[in-house]
PDB file of C-alpha atoms in Angstrom:
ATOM      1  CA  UNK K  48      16.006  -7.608 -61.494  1.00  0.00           C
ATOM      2  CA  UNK K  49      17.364 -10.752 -59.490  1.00  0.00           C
ATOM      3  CA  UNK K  50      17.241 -10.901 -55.993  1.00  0.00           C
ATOM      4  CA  UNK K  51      21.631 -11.363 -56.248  1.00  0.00           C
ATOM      5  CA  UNK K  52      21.082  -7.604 -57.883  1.00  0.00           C
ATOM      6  CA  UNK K  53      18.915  -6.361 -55.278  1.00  0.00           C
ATOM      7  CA  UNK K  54      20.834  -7.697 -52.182  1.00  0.00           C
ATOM      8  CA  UNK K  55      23.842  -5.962 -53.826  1.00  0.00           C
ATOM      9  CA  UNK K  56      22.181  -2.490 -53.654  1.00  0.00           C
ATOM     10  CA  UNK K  57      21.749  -2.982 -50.854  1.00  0.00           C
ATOM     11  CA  UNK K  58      25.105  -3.967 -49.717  1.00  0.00           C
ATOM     12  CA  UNK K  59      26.479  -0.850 -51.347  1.00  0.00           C
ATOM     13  CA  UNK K  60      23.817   1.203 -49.096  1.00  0.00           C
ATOM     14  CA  UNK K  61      25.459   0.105 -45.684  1.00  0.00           C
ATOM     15  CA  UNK K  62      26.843   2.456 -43.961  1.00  0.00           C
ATOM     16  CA  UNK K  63      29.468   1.385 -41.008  1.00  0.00           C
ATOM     17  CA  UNK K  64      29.144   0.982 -37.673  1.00  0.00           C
ATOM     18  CA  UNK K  65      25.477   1.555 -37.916  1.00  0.00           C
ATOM     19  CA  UNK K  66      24.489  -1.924 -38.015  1.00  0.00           C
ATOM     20  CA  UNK K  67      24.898  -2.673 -34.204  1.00  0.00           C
ATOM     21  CA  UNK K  68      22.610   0.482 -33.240  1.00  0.00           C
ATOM     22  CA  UNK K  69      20.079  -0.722 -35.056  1.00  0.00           C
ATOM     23  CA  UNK K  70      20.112  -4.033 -33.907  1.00  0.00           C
ATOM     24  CA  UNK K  71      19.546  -3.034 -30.264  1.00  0.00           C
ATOM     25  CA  UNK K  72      17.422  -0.213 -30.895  1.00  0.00           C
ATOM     26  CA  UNK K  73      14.646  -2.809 -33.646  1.00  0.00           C
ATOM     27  CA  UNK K  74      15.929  -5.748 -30.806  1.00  0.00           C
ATOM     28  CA  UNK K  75      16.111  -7.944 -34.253  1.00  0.00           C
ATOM     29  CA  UNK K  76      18.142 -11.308 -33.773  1.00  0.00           C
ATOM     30  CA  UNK K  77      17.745 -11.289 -37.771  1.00  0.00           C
ATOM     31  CA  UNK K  78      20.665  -9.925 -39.990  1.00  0.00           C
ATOM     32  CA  UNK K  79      20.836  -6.096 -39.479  1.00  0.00           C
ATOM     33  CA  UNK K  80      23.066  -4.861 -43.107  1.00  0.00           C
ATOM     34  CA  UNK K  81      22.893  -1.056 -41.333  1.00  0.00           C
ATOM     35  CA  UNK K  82      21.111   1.069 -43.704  1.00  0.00           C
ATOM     36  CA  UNK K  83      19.256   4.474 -43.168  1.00  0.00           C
ATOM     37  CA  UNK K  84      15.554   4.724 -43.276  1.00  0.00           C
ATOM     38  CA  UNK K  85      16.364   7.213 -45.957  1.00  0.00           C
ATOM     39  CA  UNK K  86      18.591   5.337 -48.203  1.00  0.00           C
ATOM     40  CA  UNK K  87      15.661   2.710 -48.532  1.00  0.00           C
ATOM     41  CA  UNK K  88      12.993   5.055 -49.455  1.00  0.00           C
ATOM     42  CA  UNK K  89      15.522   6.216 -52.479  1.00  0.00           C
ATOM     43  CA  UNK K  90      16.193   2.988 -53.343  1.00  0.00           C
ATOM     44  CA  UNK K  91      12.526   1.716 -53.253  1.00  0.00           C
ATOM     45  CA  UNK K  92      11.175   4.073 -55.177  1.00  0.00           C
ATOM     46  CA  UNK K  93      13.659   3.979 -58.057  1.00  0.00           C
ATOM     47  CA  UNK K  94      12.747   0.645 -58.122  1.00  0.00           C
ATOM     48  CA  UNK K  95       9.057   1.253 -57.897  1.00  0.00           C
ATOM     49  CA  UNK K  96       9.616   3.877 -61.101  1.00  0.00           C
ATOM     50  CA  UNK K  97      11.467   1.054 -63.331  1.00  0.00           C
ATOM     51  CA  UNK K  98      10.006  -2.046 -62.229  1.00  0.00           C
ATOM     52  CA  UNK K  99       6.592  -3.869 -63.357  1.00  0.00           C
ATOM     53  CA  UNK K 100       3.913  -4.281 -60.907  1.00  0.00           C
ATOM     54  CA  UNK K 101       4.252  -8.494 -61.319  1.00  0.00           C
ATOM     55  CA  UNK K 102       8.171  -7.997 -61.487  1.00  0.00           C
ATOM     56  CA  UNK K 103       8.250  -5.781 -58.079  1.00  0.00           C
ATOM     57  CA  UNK K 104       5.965  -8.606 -56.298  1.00  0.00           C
ATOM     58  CA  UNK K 105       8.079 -11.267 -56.957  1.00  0.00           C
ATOM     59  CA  UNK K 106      10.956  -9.238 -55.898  1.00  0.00           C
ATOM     60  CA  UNK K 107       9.063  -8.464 -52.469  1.00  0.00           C
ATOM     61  CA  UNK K 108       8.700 -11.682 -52.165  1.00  0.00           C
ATOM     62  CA  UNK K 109      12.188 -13.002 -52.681  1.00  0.00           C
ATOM     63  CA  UNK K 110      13.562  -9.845 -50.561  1.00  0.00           C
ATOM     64  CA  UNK K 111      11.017 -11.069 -47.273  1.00  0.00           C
ATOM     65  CA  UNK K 112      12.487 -14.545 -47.352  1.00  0.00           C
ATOM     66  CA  UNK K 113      15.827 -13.783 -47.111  1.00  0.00           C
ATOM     67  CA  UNK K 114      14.839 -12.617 -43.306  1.00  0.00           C
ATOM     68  CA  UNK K 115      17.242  -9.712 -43.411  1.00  0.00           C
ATOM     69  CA  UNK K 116      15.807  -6.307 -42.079  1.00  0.00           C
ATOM     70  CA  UNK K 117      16.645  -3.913 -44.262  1.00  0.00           C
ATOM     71  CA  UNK K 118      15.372  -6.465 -46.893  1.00  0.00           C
ATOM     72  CA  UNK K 119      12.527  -7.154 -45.719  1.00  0.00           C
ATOM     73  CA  UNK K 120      12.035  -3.380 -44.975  1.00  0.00           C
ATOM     74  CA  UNK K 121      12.580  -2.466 -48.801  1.00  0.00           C
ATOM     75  CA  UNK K 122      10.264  -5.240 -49.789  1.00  0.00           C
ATOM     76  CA  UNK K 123       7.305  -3.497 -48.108  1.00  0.00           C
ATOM     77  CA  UNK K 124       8.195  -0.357 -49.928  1.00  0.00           C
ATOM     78  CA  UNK K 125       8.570  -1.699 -53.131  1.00  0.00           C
ATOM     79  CA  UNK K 126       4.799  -2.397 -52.629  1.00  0.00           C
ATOM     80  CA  UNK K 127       3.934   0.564 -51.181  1.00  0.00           C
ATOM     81  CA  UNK K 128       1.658   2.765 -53.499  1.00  0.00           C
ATOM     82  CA  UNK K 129      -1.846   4.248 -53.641  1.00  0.00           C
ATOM     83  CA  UNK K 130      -2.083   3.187 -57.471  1.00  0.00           C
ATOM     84  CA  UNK K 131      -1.372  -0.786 -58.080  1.00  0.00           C
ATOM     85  CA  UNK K 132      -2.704  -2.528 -60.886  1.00  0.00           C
ATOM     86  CA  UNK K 133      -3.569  -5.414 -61.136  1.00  0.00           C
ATOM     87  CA  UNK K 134      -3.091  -5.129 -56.952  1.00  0.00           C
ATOM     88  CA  UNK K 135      -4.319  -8.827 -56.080  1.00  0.00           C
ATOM     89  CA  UNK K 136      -1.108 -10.604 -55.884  1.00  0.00           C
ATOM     90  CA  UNK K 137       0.707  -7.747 -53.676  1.00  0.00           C
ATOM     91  CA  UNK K 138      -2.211  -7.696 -51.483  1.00  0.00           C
ATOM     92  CA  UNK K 139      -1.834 -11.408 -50.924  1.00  0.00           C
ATOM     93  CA  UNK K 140       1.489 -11.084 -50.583  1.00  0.00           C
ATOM     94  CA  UNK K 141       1.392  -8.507 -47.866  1.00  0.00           C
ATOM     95  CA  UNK K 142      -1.238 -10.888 -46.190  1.00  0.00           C
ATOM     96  CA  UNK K 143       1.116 -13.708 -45.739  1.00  0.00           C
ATOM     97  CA  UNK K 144       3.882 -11.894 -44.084  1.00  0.00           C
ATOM     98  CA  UNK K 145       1.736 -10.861 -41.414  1.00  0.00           C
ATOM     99  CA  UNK K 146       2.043 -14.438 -39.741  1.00  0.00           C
ATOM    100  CA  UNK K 147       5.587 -13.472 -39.721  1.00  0.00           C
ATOM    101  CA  UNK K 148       5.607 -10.345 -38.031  1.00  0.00           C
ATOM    102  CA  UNK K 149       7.639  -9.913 -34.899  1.00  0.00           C
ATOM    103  CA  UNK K 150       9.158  -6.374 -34.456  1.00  0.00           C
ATOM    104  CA  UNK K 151       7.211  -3.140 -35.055  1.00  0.00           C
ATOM    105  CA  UNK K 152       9.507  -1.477 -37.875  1.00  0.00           C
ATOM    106  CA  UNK K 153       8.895  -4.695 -39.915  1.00  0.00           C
ATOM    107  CA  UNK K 154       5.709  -4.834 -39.319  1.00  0.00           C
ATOM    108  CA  UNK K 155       4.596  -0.823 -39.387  1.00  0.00           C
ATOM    109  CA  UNK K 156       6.534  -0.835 -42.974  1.00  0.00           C
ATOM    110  CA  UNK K 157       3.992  -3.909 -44.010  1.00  0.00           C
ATOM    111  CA  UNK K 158       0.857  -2.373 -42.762  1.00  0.00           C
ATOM    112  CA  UNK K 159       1.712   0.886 -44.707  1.00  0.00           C
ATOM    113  CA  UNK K 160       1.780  -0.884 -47.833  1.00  0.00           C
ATOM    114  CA  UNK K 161      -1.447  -3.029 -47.094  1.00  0.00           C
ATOM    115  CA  UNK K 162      -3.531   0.288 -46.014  1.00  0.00           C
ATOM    116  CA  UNK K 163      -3.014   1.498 -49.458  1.00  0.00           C
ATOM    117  CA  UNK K 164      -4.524  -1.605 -51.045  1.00  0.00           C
ATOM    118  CA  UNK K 165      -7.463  -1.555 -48.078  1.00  0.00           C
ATOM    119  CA  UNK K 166      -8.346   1.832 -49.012  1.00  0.00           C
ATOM    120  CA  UNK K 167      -7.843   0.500 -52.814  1.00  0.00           C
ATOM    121  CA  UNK K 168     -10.690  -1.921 -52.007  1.00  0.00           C
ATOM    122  CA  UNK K 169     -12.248  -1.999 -48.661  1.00  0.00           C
ATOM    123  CA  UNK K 170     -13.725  -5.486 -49.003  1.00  0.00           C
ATOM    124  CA  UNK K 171     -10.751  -6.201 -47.773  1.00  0.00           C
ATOM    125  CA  UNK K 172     -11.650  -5.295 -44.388  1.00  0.00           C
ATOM    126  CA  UNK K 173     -13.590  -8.848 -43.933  1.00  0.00           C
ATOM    127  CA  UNK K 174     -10.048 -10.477 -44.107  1.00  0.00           C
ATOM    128  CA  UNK K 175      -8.884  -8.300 -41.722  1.00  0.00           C
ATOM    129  CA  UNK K 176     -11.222  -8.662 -39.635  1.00  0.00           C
ATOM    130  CA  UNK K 177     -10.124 -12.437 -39.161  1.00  0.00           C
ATOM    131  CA  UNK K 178      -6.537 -11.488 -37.534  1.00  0.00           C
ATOM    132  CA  UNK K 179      -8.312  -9.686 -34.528  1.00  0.00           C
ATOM    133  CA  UNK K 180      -8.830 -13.842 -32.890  1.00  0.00           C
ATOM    134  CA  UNK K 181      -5.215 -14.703 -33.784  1.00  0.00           C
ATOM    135  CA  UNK K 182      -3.315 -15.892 -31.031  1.00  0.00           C
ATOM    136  CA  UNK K 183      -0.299 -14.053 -32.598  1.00  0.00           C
ATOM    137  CA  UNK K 184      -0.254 -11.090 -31.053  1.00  0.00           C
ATOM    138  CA  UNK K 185       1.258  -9.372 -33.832  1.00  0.00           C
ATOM    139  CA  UNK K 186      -1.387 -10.290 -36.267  1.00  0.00           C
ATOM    140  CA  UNK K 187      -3.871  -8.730 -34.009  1.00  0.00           C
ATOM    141  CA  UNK K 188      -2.188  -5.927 -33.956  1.00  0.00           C
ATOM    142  CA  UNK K 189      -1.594  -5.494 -37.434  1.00  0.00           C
ATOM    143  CA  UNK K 190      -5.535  -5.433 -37.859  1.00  0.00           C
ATOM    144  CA  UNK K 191      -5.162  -1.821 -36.169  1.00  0.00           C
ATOM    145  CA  UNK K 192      -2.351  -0.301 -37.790  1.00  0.00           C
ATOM    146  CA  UNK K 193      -3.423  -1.773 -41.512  1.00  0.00           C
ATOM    147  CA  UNK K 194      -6.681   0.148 -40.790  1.00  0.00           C
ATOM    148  CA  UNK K 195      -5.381   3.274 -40.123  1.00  0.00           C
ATOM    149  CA  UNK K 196      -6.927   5.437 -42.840  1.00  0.00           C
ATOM    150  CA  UNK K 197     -10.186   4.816 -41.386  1.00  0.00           C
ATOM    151  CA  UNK K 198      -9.017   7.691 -38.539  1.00  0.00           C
ATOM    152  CA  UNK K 199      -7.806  10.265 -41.081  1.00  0.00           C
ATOM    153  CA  UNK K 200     -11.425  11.370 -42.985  1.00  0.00           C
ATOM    154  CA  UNK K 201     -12.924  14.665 -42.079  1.00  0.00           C
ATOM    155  CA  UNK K 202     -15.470  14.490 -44.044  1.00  0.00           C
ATOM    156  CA  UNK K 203     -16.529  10.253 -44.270  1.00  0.00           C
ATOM    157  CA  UNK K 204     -18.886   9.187 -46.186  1.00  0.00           C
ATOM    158  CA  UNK K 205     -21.350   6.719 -44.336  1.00  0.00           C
ATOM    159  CA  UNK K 206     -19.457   3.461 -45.823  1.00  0.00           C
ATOM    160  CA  UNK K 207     -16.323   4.971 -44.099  1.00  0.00           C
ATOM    161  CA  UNK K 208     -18.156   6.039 -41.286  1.00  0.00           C
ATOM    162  CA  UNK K 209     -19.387   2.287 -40.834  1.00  0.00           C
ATOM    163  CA  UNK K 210     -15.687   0.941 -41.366  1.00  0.00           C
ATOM    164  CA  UNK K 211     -14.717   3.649 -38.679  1.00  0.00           C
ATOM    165  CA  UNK K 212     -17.132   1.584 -36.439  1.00  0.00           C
ATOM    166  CA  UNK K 213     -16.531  -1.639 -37.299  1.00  0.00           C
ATOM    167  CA  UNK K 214     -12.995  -1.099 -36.638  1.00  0.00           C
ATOM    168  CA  UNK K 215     -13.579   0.700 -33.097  1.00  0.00           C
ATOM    169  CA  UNK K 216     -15.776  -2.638 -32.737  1.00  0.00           C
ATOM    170  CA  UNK K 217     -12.079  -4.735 -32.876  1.00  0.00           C
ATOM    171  CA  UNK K 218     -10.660  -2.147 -30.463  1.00  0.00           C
ATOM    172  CA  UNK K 219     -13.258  -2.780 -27.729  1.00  0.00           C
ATOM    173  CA  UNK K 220     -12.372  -6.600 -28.070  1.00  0.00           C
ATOM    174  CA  UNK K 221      -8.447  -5.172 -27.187  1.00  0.00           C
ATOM    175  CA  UNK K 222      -8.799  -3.412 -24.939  1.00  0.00           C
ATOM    176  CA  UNK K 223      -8.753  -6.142 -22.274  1.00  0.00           C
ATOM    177  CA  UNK K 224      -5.541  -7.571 -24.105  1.00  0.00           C
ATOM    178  CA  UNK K 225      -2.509  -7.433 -21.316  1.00  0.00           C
ATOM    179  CA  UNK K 226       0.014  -6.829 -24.477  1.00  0.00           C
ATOM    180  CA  UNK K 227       1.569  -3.829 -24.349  1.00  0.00           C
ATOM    181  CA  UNK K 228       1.289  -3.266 -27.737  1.00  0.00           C
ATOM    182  CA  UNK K 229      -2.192  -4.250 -28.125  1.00  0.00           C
ATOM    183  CA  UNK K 230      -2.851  -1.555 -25.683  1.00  0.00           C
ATOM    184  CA  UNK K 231      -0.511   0.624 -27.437  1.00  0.00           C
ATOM    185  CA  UNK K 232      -2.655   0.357 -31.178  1.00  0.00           C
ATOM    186  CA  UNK K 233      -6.028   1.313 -29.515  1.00  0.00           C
ATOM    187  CA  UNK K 234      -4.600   4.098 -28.205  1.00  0.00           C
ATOM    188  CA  UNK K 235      -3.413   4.958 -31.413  1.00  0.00           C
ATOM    189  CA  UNK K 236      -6.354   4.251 -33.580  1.00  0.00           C
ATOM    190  CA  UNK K 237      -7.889   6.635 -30.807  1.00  0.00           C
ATOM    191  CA  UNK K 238      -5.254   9.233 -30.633  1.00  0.00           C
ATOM    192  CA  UNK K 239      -5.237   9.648 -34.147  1.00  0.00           C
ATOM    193  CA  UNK K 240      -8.816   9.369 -34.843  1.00  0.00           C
ATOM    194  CA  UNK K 241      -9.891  12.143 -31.950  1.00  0.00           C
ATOM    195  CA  UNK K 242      -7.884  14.770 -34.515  1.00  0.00           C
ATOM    196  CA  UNK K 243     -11.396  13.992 -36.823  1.00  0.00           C
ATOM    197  CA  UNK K 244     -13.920  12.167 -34.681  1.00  0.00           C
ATOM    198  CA  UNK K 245     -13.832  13.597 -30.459  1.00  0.00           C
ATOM    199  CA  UNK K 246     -17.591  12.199 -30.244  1.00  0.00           C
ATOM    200  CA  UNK K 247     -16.547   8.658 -30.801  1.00  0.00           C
ATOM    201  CA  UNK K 248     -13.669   8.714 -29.016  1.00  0.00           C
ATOM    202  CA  UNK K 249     -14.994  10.389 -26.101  1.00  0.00           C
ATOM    203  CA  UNK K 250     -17.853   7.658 -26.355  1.00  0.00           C
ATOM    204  CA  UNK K 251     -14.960   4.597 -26.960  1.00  0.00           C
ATOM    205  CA  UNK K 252     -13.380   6.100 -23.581  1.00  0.00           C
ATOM    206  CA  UNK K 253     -16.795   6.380 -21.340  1.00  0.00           C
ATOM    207  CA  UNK K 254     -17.774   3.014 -22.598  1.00  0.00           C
ATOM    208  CA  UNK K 255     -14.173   0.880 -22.254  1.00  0.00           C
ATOM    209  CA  UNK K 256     -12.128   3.182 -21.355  1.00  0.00           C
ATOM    210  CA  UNK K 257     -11.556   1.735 -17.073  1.00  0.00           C
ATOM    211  CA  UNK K 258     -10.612  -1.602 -19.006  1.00  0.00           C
ATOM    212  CA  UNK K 259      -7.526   0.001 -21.047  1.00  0.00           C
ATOM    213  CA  UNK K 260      -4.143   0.633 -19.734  1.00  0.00           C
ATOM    214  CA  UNK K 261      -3.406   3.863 -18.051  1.00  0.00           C
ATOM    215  CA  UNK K 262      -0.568   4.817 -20.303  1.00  0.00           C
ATOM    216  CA  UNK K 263      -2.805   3.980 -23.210  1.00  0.00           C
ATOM    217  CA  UNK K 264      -5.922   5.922 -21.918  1.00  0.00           C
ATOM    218  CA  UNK K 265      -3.671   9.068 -21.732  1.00  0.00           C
ATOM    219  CA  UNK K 266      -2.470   8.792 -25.472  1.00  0.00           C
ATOM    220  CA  UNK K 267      -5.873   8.078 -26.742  1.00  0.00           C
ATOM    221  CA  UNK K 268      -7.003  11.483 -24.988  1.00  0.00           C
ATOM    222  CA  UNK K 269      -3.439  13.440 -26.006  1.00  0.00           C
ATOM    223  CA  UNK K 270      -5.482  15.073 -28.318  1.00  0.00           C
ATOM    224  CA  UNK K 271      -8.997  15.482 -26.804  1.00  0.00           C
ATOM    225  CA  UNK K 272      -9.844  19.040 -24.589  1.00  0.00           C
TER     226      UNK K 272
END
């Protein structure tokens, strides 16, 4: 499949009048086409079902440089999958957009893909790791919502249970961050994490919890007696 193809899916997805609500609500200054959430996932996974792993990265690929939302939206579906193989090239593919991030949707769709191929191989994690110093905000970010899955085990095994730390590791470097959304991720890595782990993050609060954000001190403990 081209990229001319894809962009005409698209197109015939579009649904008027909707574009301008979407722009304000995402605040984008990038092309908005004004397609449902919905109407994506559809569309990415029949693509996902008839498309080769090599030919749907190269489509990501061309799909994130044309800067368009719902494009670049669909592109982080398309590589969205527990089961990936070879997975190498989307995972480096997923890591270069993150320098580009700059609105949540974009980026939340991104990091949803990537924690599938973190959890795929969690080696990973030491790249990671290296986006909690950028000075891009959203980078640093991303290294919280990518990790995601690490809150979600009942039952961890001690590797996960040492990821799990590590991680709550990069949140104690945040939680002096002013950024709003900064402040926003630890709380919920914490939030969703206290659903499978209250000891740790009744220990993260006691130990940094006076440094976070009052708004994001109460959703980290939405969940916590």
């Amino acid at each position: 499949m081209t990229l001319e193809d894809a962009l005409e899916h698209l197109h015939a997805l579009v649904e008027p009048g909707r574009a301008d609500g979407m722009k304000t609500y995402h605040k984008q200054t990038r092309d908005v086409l004004g397609i449902s959430n919905p109407a994506l996932n559809d569309l990415a996974k029949t693509w996902r079902q008839t498309l080769s792993v090599e030919t749907r990265v190269a489509l990501a690929q061309a799909l994130w440089e044309t800067d368009i939302f719902e494009a670049r939206i669909v592109a982080s579906k398309l590589l969205t999958q527990a089961r990936l193989r070879p997975d190498e090239g989307a995972w480096a593919l997923i890591c270069s957009w993150v320098a580009d991030f700059d609105s949540w949707a974009i980026a939340d769709h991104a990091c949803m893909a990537g924690q599938r191929r973190l959890i795929a191989d969690p080696s990973r994690l030491d790249a990671v790791e290296s986006w909690t110093t950028s000075e891009h905000m959203w980078t640093r970010r991303a290294a919280l919502v990518i990790t995601l899955p690490w809150t979600k085990q009942n039952n961890p095994k001690p590797a996960e249970l040492e990821a799990r730390d590590r991680i709550l590791g990069w949140a104690a470097e945040y939680v002096s961050d002013e950024e709003w959304f900064i402040q926003k991720a630890v709380a919920w890595w914490l939030r969703d994490l206290s659903k499978h782990d209250e000891p740790r993050v009744r220990a993260f609060l006691e130990n940094h919890g006076e440094k976070m954000k009052p708004f994001a001190r109460k959703e980290a403990s939405k969940h916590l007696g």
